[in-house]
Amino acid sequence: MLLDVWSRLGDFREHLVLVGGLAPRYIVRQAGESPFSAPPPHVGTVDVDLAVSLTVASLRTYQSIHSTLVETMGFEPGRGRGGRDQRHSFIKRVGVTPIVLDFLTTKYGGPENSLMREVEEHLSAIQVEGLGLALKDPLQVHVEGLLLEGGLYGAMVNVCRPGPFVVLKALALEKRGEHKDAYDLVYVLRHYKEGPESVACEIPEEERAEESFQKALSVLRARFESIGHDGPVKCGTFHHSEVNTAAQAYAAVQDFLNALR
């Protein structure tokens, strides 16, 4: 579904970056080429999370996103509590599987408790702390596959860099405590190039000084303080295909934190 959406949003691609649970397979895949060994497969997800920049594109372009998704691709607005349309989320059923496309954006200087940021009448985006890092200098990854309507398609897709991805997943783990958030961030730390040190060394000093980055480090220190803390445990109970997963998760995070010192 990523390629189906990407192929239809040509006018807007420069303002979109893939984040969320689908990103690790493309972040790490870049490092699965010589001289780095191929990593184990990431479990992935059928859902697509796209970070969107709200400061550079025209309103007309934003309006075209909604019309393309709904009128051309057959997506429907998601439904919130009470059956109200969700302007940040779109759903399309492929067979019996619902595919969810969410738009996320940076926090801005509005009300502290505001979750949504309106783009235009029919499109909003969820405000996510730390997302500004993901929008900076994304990876350019060539992705190729079959479209749902048939035919092979390939494109260069903007993908979140590993450092900002770890920040986003650490903050998500703190906020909602999902096992997959722990698994995703550890997968990237362990399998990007030569491991946690490779992720750390690519994070520039100005990003390390960001409030969201420092908050993410605090989360990692607290949630991965020992093998018995919930970060490694959540990672281990989510994914059992690797031996000693909880121990490996703990080691990966500690190596990352040490590499930043």
PDB file of C-alpha atoms in Angstrom, residues 44-246:
ATOM      1  CA  GLY A  44       6.362  -4.900   9.381  1.00  0.00           C
ATOM      2  CA  THR A  45       2.785  -3.631   9.401  1.00  0.00           C
ATOM      3  CA  VAL A  46       0.029  -3.087   6.864  1.00  0.00           C
ATOM      4  CA  ASP A  47      -0.537   0.489   8.060  1.00  0.00           C
ATOM      5  CA  VAL A  48       1.253   3.553   6.694  1.00  0.00           C
ATOM      6  CA  ASP A  49       2.266   6.583   8.800  1.00  0.00           C
ATOM      7  CA  LEU A  50       3.407   9.650   6.873  1.00  0.00           C
ATOM      8  CA  ALA A  51       4.994  12.717   8.452  1.00  0.00           C
ATOM      9  CA  VAL A  52       3.856  15.856   6.658  1.00  0.00           C
ATOM     10  CA  SER A  53       5.448  19.296   6.618  1.00  0.00           C
ATOM     11  CA  LEU A  54       2.793  21.976   7.038  1.00  0.00           C
ATOM     12  CA  THR A  55       5.015  24.960   6.391  1.00  0.00           C
ATOM     13  CA  VAL A  56       6.164  24.657   2.801  1.00  0.00           C
ATOM     14  CA  ALA A  57       3.370  23.370   0.601  1.00  0.00           C
ATOM     15  CA  SER A  58       0.411  25.264  -0.766  1.00  0.00           C
ATOM     16  CA  LEU A  59      -3.157  24.808   0.436  1.00  0.00           C
ATOM     17  CA  ARG A  60      -4.104  23.602  -3.026  1.00  0.00           C
ATOM     18  CA  THR A  61      -1.610  20.759  -2.674  1.00  0.00           C
ATOM     19  CA  TYR A  62      -3.070  19.734   0.672  1.00  0.00           C
ATOM     20  CA  GLN A  63      -6.557  19.731  -0.813  1.00  0.00           C
ATOM     21  CA  SER A  64      -5.345  17.444  -3.573  1.00  0.00           C
ATOM     22  CA  ILE A  65      -4.248  14.851  -1.010  1.00  0.00           C
ATOM     23  CA  HIS A  66      -7.793  14.417   0.256  1.00  0.00           C
ATOM     24  CA  SER A  67      -9.326  14.240  -3.210  1.00  0.00           C
ATOM     25  CA  THR A  68      -6.684  11.768  -4.404  1.00  0.00           C
ATOM     26  CA  LEU A  69      -7.136   9.439  -1.446  1.00  0.00           C
ATOM     27  CA  VAL A  70     -10.929   9.523  -1.344  1.00  0.00           C
ATOM     28  CA  GLU A  71     -12.041  10.103  -4.916  1.00  0.00           C
ATOM     29  CA  THR A  72      -9.263   8.341  -6.816  1.00  0.00           C
ATOM     30  CA  MET A  73      -7.954   5.615  -4.508  1.00  0.00           C
ATOM     31  CA  GLY A  74     -11.139   4.681  -2.669  1.00  0.00           C
ATOM     32  CA  PHE A  75     -10.023   5.511   0.868  1.00  0.00           C
ATOM     33  CA  GLU A  76     -12.632   6.504   3.436  1.00  0.00           C
ATOM     34  CA  PRO A  77     -12.109   8.778   6.434  1.00  0.00           C
ATOM     35  CA  GLY A  78     -11.476   6.847   9.627  1.00  0.00           C
ATOM     36  CA  ARG A  79     -14.179   6.860  12.278  1.00  0.00           C
ATOM     37  CA  GLY A  80     -13.632   8.107  15.796  1.00  0.00           C
ATOM     38  CA  ARG A  81     -15.759   7.712  18.872  1.00  0.00           C
ATOM     39  CA  GLY A  82     -19.346   8.492  18.109  1.00  0.00           C
ATOM     40  CA  GLY A  83     -18.847   7.702  14.424  1.00  0.00           C
ATOM     41  CA  ARG A  84     -17.356  11.077  13.522  1.00  0.00           C
ATOM     42  CA  ASP A  85     -14.968  11.311  10.585  1.00  0.00           C
ATOM     43  CA  GLN A  86     -11.271  11.430  11.442  1.00  0.00           C
ATOM     44  CA  ARG A  87      -9.632  13.930   9.115  1.00  0.00           C
ATOM     45  CA  HIS A  88      -6.126  12.675   9.913  1.00  0.00           C
ATOM     46  CA  SER A  89      -6.804   9.004   9.214  1.00  0.00           C
ATOM     47  CA  PHE A  90      -7.975   7.159   6.108  1.00  0.00           C
ATOM     48  CA  ILE A  91      -8.961   3.512   5.694  1.00  0.00           C
ATOM     49  CA  LYS A  92      -9.162   1.219   2.703  1.00  0.00           C
ATOM     50  CA  ARG A  93     -10.092  -2.459   2.812  1.00  0.00           C
ATOM     51  CA  VAL A  94      -7.976  -4.830   0.749  1.00  0.00           C
ATOM     52  CA  GLY A  95      -9.887  -8.085   0.880  1.00  0.00           C
ATOM     53  CA  VAL A  96     -10.743  -8.461   4.557  1.00  0.00           C
ATOM     54  CA  THR A  97      -7.744  -6.429   5.730  1.00  0.00           C
ATOM     55  CA  PRO A  98      -8.246  -2.756   6.667  1.00  0.00           C
ATOM     56  CA  ILE A  99      -5.282  -0.585   5.641  1.00  0.00           C
ATOM     57  CA  VAL A 100      -4.885   2.580   7.719  1.00  0.00           C
ATOM     58  CA  LEU A 101      -3.084   5.688   6.464  1.00  0.00           C
ATOM     59  CA  ASP A 102      -2.334   8.315   9.130  1.00  0.00           C
ATOM     60  CA  PHE A 103      -0.876  11.800   8.707  1.00  0.00           C
ATOM     61  CA  LEU A 104       1.392  13.126  11.457  1.00  0.00           C
ATOM     62  CA  THR A 105       3.035  16.506  11.904  1.00  0.00           C
ATOM     63  CA  THR A 106       5.176  18.502  14.308  1.00  0.00           C
ATOM     64  CA  LYS A 107       4.064  20.142  17.528  1.00  0.00           C
ATOM     65  CA  TYR A 108       3.473  23.857  17.143  1.00  0.00           C
ATOM     66  CA  GLY A 109       2.838  26.874  19.325  1.00  0.00           C
ATOM     67  CA  GLY A 110      -0.838  26.233  19.885  1.00  0.00           C
ATOM     68  CA  PRO A 111      -2.699  25.029  22.985  1.00  0.00           C
ATOM     69  CA  GLU A 112      -0.614  22.572  25.031  1.00  0.00           C
ATOM     70  CA  ASN A 113      -3.389  19.968  25.077  1.00  0.00           C
ATOM     71  CA  SER A 114      -4.117  20.222  21.352  1.00  0.00           C
ATOM     72  CA  LEU A 115      -3.669  16.883  19.576  1.00  0.00           C
ATOM     73  CA  MET A 116      -4.717  17.780  16.040  1.00  0.00           C
ATOM     74  CA  ARG A 117      -3.545  20.433  13.652  1.00  0.00           C
ATOM     75  CA  GLU A 118      -5.891  21.381  10.844  1.00  0.00           C
ATOM     76  CA  VAL A 119      -4.397  21.456   7.362  1.00  0.00           C
ATOM     77  CA  GLU A 120      -7.543  22.340   5.474  1.00  0.00           C
ATOM     78  CA  GLU A 121     -11.269  21.635   5.782  1.00  0.00           C
ATOM     79  CA  HIS A 122     -11.010  17.896   5.077  1.00  0.00           C
ATOM     80  CA  LEU A 123      -7.489  17.086   6.257  1.00  0.00           C
ATOM     81  CA  SER A 124      -5.800  17.255   9.650  1.00  0.00           C
ATOM     82  CA  ALA A 125      -2.631  15.742  11.087  1.00  0.00           C
ATOM     83  CA  ILE A 126      -1.776  14.367  14.516  1.00  0.00           C
ATOM     84  CA  GLN A 127       0.796  16.495  16.307  1.00  0.00           C
ATOM     85  CA  VAL A 128       3.701  14.302  17.421  1.00  0.00           C
ATOM     86  CA  GLU A 129       6.586  15.400  19.618  1.00  0.00           C
ATOM     87  CA  GLY A 130       9.930  14.953  17.898  1.00  0.00           C
ATOM     88  CA  LEU A 131       8.528  14.682  14.402  1.00  0.00           C
ATOM     89  CA  GLY A 132      10.459  17.737  13.273  1.00  0.00           C
ATOM     90  CA  LEU A 133      13.634  15.639  13.457  1.00  0.00           C
ATOM     91  CA  ALA A 134      12.109  13.061  11.121  1.00  0.00           C
ATOM     92  CA  LEU A 135      11.343  15.683   8.485  1.00  0.00           C
ATOM     93  CA  LYS A 136      14.991  16.790   8.301  1.00  0.00           C
ATOM     94  CA  ASP A 137      17.199  15.181   5.648  1.00  0.00           C
ATOM     95  CA  PRO A 138      15.294  11.897   5.282  1.00  0.00           C
ATOM     96  CA  LEU A 139      16.860   8.823   3.727  1.00  0.00           C
ATOM     97  CA  GLN A 140      16.163   8.334   0.032  1.00  0.00           C
ATOM     98  CA  VAL A 141      15.265   4.667  -0.394  1.00  0.00           C
ATOM     99  CA  HIS A 142      14.360   2.956  -3.655  1.00  0.00           C
ATOM    100  CA  VAL A 143      11.262   0.829  -3.072  1.00  0.00           C
ATOM    101  CA  GLU A 144       9.868  -1.481  -5.728  1.00  0.00           C
ATOM    102  CA  GLY A 145       6.871  -3.791  -5.741  1.00  0.00           C
ATOM    103  CA  LEU A 146       3.525  -4.691  -7.274  1.00  0.00           C
ATOM    104  CA  LEU A 147       0.703  -2.165  -7.080  1.00  0.00           C
ATOM    105  CA  LEU A 148      -2.693  -3.397  -5.901  1.00  0.00           C
ATOM    106  CA  GLU A 149      -4.187  -2.651  -9.304  1.00  0.00           C
ATOM    107  CA  GLY A 150      -1.360  -4.557 -10.977  1.00  0.00           C
ATOM    108  CA  GLY A 151       1.995  -3.715 -12.463  1.00  0.00           C
ATOM    109  CA  LEU A 152       5.483  -3.334 -11.066  1.00  0.00           C
ATOM    110  CA  TYR A 153       6.328   0.122  -9.730  1.00  0.00           C
ATOM    111  CA  GLY A 154       9.463   1.604  -8.213  1.00  0.00           C
ATOM    112  CA  ALA A 155      10.128   4.988  -6.625  1.00  0.00           C
ATOM    113  CA  MET A 156      12.484   6.844  -4.319  1.00  0.00           C
ATOM    114  CA  VAL A 157      10.687   7.149  -0.975  1.00  0.00           C
ATOM    115  CA  ASN A 158      11.577   9.560   1.830  1.00  0.00           C
ATOM    116  CA  VAL A 159      12.203   7.497   4.969  1.00  0.00           C
ATOM    117  CA  CYS A 160      12.944   8.713   8.484  1.00  0.00           C
ATOM    118  CA  ARG A 161      16.617   8.491   9.501  1.00  0.00           C
ATOM    119  CA  PRO A 162      17.458   5.932  12.226  1.00  0.00           C
ATOM    120  CA  GLY A 163      18.236   8.506  14.944  1.00  0.00           C
ATOM    121  CA  PRO A 164      14.924  10.388  14.726  1.00  0.00           C
ATOM    122  CA  PHE A 165      13.117   7.058  14.387  1.00  0.00           C
ATOM    123  CA  VAL A 166      14.522   5.872  17.713  1.00  0.00           C
ATOM    124  CA  VAL A 167      13.451   9.183  19.272  1.00  0.00           C
ATOM    125  CA  LEU A 168       9.897   8.834  17.973  1.00  0.00           C
ATOM    126  CA  LYS A 169       9.606   5.223  19.100  1.00  0.00           C
ATOM    127  CA  ALA A 170      11.015   5.945  22.557  1.00  0.00           C
ATOM    128  CA  LEU A 171       8.498   8.758  23.061  1.00  0.00           C
ATOM    129  CA  ALA A 172       5.713   6.530  21.734  1.00  0.00           C
ATOM    130  CA  LEU A 173       6.750   3.773  24.161  1.00  0.00           C
ATOM    131  CA  GLU A 174       6.526   6.232  27.034  1.00  0.00           C
ATOM    132  CA  LYS A 175       3.123   7.481  25.913  1.00  0.00           C
ATOM    133  CA  ARG A 176       1.311   4.249  25.039  1.00  0.00           C
ATOM    134  CA  GLY A 177       3.558   1.392  26.201  1.00  0.00           C
ATOM    135  CA  GLU A 178       3.046  -0.849  23.188  1.00  0.00           C
ATOM    136  CA  HIS A 179       5.293  -3.872  22.758  1.00  0.00           C
ATOM    137  CA  LYS A 180       5.881  -3.144  19.075  1.00  0.00           C
ATOM    138  CA  ASP A 181       7.303   0.304  19.827  1.00  0.00           C
ATOM    139  CA  ALA A 182      10.019  -1.359  21.912  1.00  0.00           C
ATOM    140  CA  TYR A 183      10.620  -3.969  19.217  1.00  0.00           C
ATOM    141  CA  ASP A 184      10.819  -1.395  16.407  1.00  0.00           C
ATOM    142  CA  LEU A 185      13.386   0.839  18.090  1.00  0.00           C
ATOM    143  CA  VAL A 186      15.550  -2.109  19.150  1.00  0.00           C
ATOM    144  CA  TYR A 187      15.379  -3.623  15.664  1.00  0.00           C
ATOM    145  CA  VAL A 188      16.759  -0.417  14.147  1.00  0.00           C
ATOM    146  CA  LEU A 189      19.447  -0.082  16.818  1.00  0.00           C
ATOM    147  CA  ARG A 190      20.637  -3.661  16.399  1.00  0.00           C
ATOM    148  CA  HIS A 191      20.525  -3.968  12.627  1.00  0.00           C
ATOM    149  CA  TYR A 192      21.349  -0.555  11.157  1.00  0.00           C
ATOM    150  CA  LYS A 193      24.823  -0.855   9.633  1.00  0.00           C
ATOM    151  CA  GLU A 194      27.176  -1.951  12.425  1.00  0.00           C
ATOM    152  CA  GLY A 195      24.644  -1.510  15.212  1.00  0.00           C
ATOM    153  CA  PRO A 196      23.841   1.057  17.920  1.00  0.00           C
ATOM    154  CA  GLU A 197      27.126   2.923  17.471  1.00  0.00           C
ATOM    155  CA  SER A 198      26.288   3.527  13.798  1.00  0.00           C
ATOM    156  CA  VAL A 199      22.952   5.081  14.759  1.00  0.00           C
ATOM    157  CA  ALA A 200      24.559   7.272  17.416  1.00  0.00           C
ATOM    158  CA  CYS A 201      27.419   8.565  15.286  1.00  0.00           C
ATOM    159  CA  GLU A 202      25.045   9.811  12.575  1.00  0.00           C
ATOM    160  CA  ILE A 203      23.092  12.065  14.949  1.00  0.00           C
ATOM    161  CA  PRO A 204      24.424  15.643  14.671  1.00  0.00           C
ATOM    162  CA  GLU A 205      25.134  17.717  17.765  1.00  0.00           C
ATOM    163  CA  GLU A 206      22.306  20.174  17.086  1.00  0.00           C
ATOM    164  CA  GLU A 207      19.778  17.335  17.109  1.00  0.00           C
ATOM    165  CA  ARG A 208      21.198  15.896  20.328  1.00  0.00           C
ATOM    166  CA  ALA A 209      20.444  19.238  21.981  1.00  0.00           C
ATOM    167  CA  GLU A 210      16.749  19.147  20.994  1.00  0.00           C
ATOM    168  CA  GLU A 211      14.279  18.811  23.865  1.00  0.00           C
ATOM    169  CA  SER A 212      12.552  15.822  22.242  1.00  0.00           C
ATOM    170  CA  PHE A 213      15.895  14.026  21.851  1.00  0.00           C
ATOM    171  CA  GLN A 214      16.829  14.556  25.489  1.00  0.00           C
ATOM    172  CA  LYS A 215      13.385  13.406  26.593  1.00  0.00           C
ATOM    173  CA  ALA A 216      13.747  10.249  24.487  1.00  0.00           C
ATOM    174  CA  LEU A 217      17.096   9.498  26.134  1.00  0.00           C
ATOM    175  CA  SER A 218      15.461   9.800  29.557  1.00  0.00           C
ATOM    176  CA  VAL A 219      12.802   7.319  28.465  1.00  0.00           C
ATOM    177  CA  LEU A 220      15.405   4.851  27.203  1.00  0.00           C
ATOM    178  CA  ARG A 221      17.418   5.094  30.432  1.00  0.00           C
ATOM    179  CA  ALA A 222      14.315   4.471  32.539  1.00  0.00           C
ATOM    180  CA  ARG A 223      12.569   1.808  30.462  1.00  0.00           C
ATOM    181  CA  PHE A 224      15.757  -0.142  29.626  1.00  0.00           C
ATOM    182  CA  GLU A 225      17.559   0.269  32.961  1.00  0.00           C
ATOM    183  CA  SER A 226      17.962  -3.503  33.310  1.00  0.00           C
ATOM    184  CA  ILE A 227      17.032  -6.688  31.462  1.00  0.00           C
ATOM    185  CA  GLY A 228      14.075  -6.973  33.818  1.00  0.00           C
ATOM    186  CA  HIS A 229      12.664  -3.526  33.019  1.00  0.00           C
ATOM    187  CA  ASP A 230       9.640  -3.280  30.783  1.00  0.00           C
ATOM    188  CA  GLY A 231      11.482  -2.108  27.649  1.00  0.00           C
ATOM    189  CA  PRO A 232      13.490  -5.308  27.138  1.00  0.00           C
ATOM    190  CA  VAL A 233      10.611  -7.432  28.437  1.00  0.00           C
ATOM    191  CA  LYS A 234       8.126  -5.899  25.993  1.00  0.00           C
ATOM    192  CA  CYS A 235      10.569  -6.455  23.152  1.00  0.00           C
ATOM    193  CA  GLY A 236      11.137 -10.069  24.200  1.00  0.00           C
ATOM    194  CA  THR A 237       7.469 -10.941  24.559  1.00  0.00           C
ATOM    195  CA  PHE A 238       6.591  -9.312  21.240  1.00  0.00           C
ATOM    196  CA  HIS A 239       9.125 -11.207  19.175  1.00  0.00           C
ATOM    197  CA  HIS A 240      10.380 -14.697  20.020  1.00  0.00           C
ATOM    198  CA  SER A 241      12.287 -15.632  16.868  1.00  0.00           C
ATOM    199  CA  GLU A 242      15.662 -14.446  18.208  1.00  0.00           C
ATOM    200  CA  VAL A 243      17.415 -16.101  21.149  1.00  0.00           C
ATOM    201  CA  ASN A 244      17.680 -14.008  24.346  1.00  0.00           C
ATOM    202  CA  THR A 245      15.752 -11.139  22.787  1.00  0.00           C
ATOM    203  CA  ALA A 246      15.280  -9.259  26.085  1.00  0.00           C
TER     204      ALA A 246
END
